Structures are given as C-alpha cells and as structure tokens.
mmCIF file of C-alpha atoms in Angstrom:
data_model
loop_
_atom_site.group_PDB
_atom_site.id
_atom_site.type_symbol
_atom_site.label_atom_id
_atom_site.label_comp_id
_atom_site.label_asym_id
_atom_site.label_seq_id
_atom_site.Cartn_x
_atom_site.Cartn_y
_atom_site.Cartn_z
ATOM 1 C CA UNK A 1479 -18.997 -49.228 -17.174
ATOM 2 C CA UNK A 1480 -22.235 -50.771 -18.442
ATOM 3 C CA UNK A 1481 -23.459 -49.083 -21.716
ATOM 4 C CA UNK A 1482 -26.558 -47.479 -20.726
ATOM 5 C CA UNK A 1483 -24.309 -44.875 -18.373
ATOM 6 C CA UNK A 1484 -21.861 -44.030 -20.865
ATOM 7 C CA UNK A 1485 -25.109 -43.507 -22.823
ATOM 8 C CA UNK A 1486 -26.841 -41.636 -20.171
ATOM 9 C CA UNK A 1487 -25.808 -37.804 -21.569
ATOM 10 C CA UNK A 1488 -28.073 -38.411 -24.610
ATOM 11 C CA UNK A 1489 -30.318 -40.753 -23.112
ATOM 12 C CA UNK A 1490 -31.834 -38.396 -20.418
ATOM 13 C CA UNK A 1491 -33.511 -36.111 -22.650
ATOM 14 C CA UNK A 1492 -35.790 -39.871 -23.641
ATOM 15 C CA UNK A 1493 -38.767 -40.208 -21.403
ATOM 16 C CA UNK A 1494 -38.752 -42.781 -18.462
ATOM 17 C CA UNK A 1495 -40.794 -45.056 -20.352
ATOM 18 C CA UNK A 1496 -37.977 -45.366 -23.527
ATOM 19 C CA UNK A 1497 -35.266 -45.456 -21.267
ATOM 20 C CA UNK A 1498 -37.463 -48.061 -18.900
ATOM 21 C CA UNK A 1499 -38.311 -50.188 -21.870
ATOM 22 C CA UNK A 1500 -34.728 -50.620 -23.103
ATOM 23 C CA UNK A 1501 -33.060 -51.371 -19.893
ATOM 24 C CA UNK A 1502 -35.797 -54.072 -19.258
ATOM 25 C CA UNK A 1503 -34.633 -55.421 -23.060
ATOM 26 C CA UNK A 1504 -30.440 -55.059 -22.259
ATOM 27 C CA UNK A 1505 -31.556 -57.239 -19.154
ATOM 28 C CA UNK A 1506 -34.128 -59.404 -20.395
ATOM 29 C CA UNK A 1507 -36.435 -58.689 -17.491
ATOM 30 C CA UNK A 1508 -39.821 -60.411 -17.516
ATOM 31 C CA UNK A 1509 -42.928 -59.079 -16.706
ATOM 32 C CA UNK A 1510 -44.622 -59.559 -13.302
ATOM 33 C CA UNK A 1511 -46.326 -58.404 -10.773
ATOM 34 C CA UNK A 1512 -43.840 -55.712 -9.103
ATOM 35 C CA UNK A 1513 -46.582 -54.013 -6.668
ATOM 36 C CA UNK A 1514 -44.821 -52.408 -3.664
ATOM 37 C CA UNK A 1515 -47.471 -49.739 -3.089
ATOM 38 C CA UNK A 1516 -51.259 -50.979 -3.517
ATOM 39 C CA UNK A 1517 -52.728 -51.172 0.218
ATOM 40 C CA UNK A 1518 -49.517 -50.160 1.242
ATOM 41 C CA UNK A 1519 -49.616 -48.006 4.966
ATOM 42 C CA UNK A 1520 -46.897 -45.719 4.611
ATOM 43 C CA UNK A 1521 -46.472 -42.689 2.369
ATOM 44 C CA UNK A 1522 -44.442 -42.763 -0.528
ATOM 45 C CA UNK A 1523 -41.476 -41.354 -0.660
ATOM 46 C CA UNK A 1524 -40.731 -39.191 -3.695
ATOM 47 C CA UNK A 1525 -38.189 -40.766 -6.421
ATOM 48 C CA UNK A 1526 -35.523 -37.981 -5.758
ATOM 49 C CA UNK A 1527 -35.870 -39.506 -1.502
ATOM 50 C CA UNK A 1528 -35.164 -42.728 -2.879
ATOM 51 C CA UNK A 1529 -32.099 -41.718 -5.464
ATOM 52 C CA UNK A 1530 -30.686 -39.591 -2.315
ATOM 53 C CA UNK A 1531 -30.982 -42.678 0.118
ATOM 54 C CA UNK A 1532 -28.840 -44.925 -2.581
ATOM 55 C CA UNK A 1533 -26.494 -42.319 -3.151
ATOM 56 C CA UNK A 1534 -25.405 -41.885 0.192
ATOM 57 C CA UNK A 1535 -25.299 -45.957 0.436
ATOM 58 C CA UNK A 1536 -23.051 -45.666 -2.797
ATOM 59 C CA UNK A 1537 -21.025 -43.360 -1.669
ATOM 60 C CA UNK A 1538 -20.335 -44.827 1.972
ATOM 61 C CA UNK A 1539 -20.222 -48.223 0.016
ATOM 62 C CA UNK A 1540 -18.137 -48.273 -2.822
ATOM 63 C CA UNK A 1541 -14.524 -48.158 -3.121
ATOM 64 C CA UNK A 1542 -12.399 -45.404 -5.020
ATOM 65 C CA UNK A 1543 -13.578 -45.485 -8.362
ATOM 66 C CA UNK A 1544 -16.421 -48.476 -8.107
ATOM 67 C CA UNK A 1545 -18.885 -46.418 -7.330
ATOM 68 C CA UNK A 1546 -20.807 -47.929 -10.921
ATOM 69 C CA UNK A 1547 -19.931 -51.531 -9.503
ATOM 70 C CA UNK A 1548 -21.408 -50.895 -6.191
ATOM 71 C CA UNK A 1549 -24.141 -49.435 -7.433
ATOM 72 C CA UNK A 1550 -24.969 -52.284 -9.336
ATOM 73 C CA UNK A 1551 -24.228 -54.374 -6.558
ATOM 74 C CA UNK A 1552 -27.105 -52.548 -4.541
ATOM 75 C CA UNK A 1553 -29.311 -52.968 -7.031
ATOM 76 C CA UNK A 1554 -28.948 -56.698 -7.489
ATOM 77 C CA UNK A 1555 -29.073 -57.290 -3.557
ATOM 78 C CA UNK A 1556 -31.804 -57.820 -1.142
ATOM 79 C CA UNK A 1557 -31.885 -54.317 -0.238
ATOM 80 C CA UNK A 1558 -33.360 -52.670 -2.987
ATOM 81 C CA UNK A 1559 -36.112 -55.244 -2.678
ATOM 82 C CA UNK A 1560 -36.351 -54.514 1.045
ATOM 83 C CA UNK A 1561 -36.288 -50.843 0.514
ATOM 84 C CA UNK A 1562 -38.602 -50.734 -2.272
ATOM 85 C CA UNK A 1563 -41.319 -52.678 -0.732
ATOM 86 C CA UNK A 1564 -43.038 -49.915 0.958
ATOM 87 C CA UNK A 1565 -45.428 -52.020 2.606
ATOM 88 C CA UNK A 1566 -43.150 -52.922 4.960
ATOM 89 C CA UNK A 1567 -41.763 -49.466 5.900
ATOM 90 C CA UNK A 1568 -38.007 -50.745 5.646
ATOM 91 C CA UNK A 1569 -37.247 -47.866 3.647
ATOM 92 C CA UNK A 1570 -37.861 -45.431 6.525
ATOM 93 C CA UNK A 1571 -35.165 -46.875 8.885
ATOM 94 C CA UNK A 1572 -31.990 -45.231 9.878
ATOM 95 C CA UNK A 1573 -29.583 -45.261 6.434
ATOM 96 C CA UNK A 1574 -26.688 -46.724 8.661
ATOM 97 C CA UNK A 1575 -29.032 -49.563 9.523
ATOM 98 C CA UNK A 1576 -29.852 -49.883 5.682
ATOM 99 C CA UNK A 1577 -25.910 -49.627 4.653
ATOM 100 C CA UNK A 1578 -24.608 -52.219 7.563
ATOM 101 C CA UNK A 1579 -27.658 -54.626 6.961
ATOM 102 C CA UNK A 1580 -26.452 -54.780 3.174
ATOM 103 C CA UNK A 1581 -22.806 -55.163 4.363
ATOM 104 C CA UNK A 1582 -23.776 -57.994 6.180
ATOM 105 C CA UNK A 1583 -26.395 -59.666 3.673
ATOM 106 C CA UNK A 1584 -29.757 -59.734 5.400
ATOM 107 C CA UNK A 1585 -31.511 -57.296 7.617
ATOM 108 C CA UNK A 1586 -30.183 -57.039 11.457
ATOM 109 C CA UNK A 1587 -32.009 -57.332 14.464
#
C-alpha cells in the first residue's frame, strides 16, 4: 500500500494544496498545462460525482483485497484522462460503458 494512504488518517486534516504538493513531489510530476475545463460545454461535475463514479469502477474492478492496486491502475490509464477531460463530455456516459471501455483499453464504439 503506497505511503501516502497509510498516511491518509493524519494527512486529511492538511489542506488540498499540502497534500497536492507532496503527492506531485513522491511522483515527480511536472508542471503543465492540465486544463480540462476552460471553454469547456458541459457542467462540471462536483469532486464528490467524480470520487463516487471511481468508486463504483473500483469496486466492480478490483479483485478481493486490490482495491488500492486497481485504483492505481485507474488512475494511470486512459480513463481518468478521458473522464477528466470535460470538454469532451466522456465523463457523463453510462458507468458500465466507462468500466468495460477500461477493461478493454480504449473507448468502445
């Protein structure tokens, strides 16, 4: 289990931008330009929509006990980038078509 969720019980009470900051240091990510919602068309969903839709993916996804692993999984896949590019509107499909269109690596028809 990576550190930052065996850290979470004392970490929560940090504000998003400490506990942003260090994850993007644990995982050296670089800055760039990561605007999904400027002239986007749809409305944007609220963060606890989001959380719920990857939950349920999780949880339909993951295997007894992996549910860290998958999630991790998610989050490094194309889907997250699909889903969180809300100019597109992916993130407002059915969440079977989100889960089976991860299964099988790229969006389906």
């Amino acid at each position: 289990m990576p550190k930052q969720l065996k850290d979470a019980e004392v970490s929560h009470c940090l504000s998003f931008e400490q506990v942003s900051d260090k994850i993007l240091e644990i995982y050296s990510i670089k800055p760039g330009d990561f605007d999904t919602i400027t002239n986007c068309k749809y409305t944007i969903p609220a963060f606890m929509d989001i959380g719920r839709l990857y939950s349920i993916m999780i949880e339909h996804c993951a295997k007894p006990g992996e549910n860290v692993n998958e999630m991790i999984k998610i989050f490094k896949s194309f889907i997250s980038d699909e889903i969180s590019n809300f100019k597109t509107g992916v993130y407002y499909q059915n969440p079977d078509y989100l889960e089976w269109s991860y299964r099988e690596g790229r969006l389906l028809n």
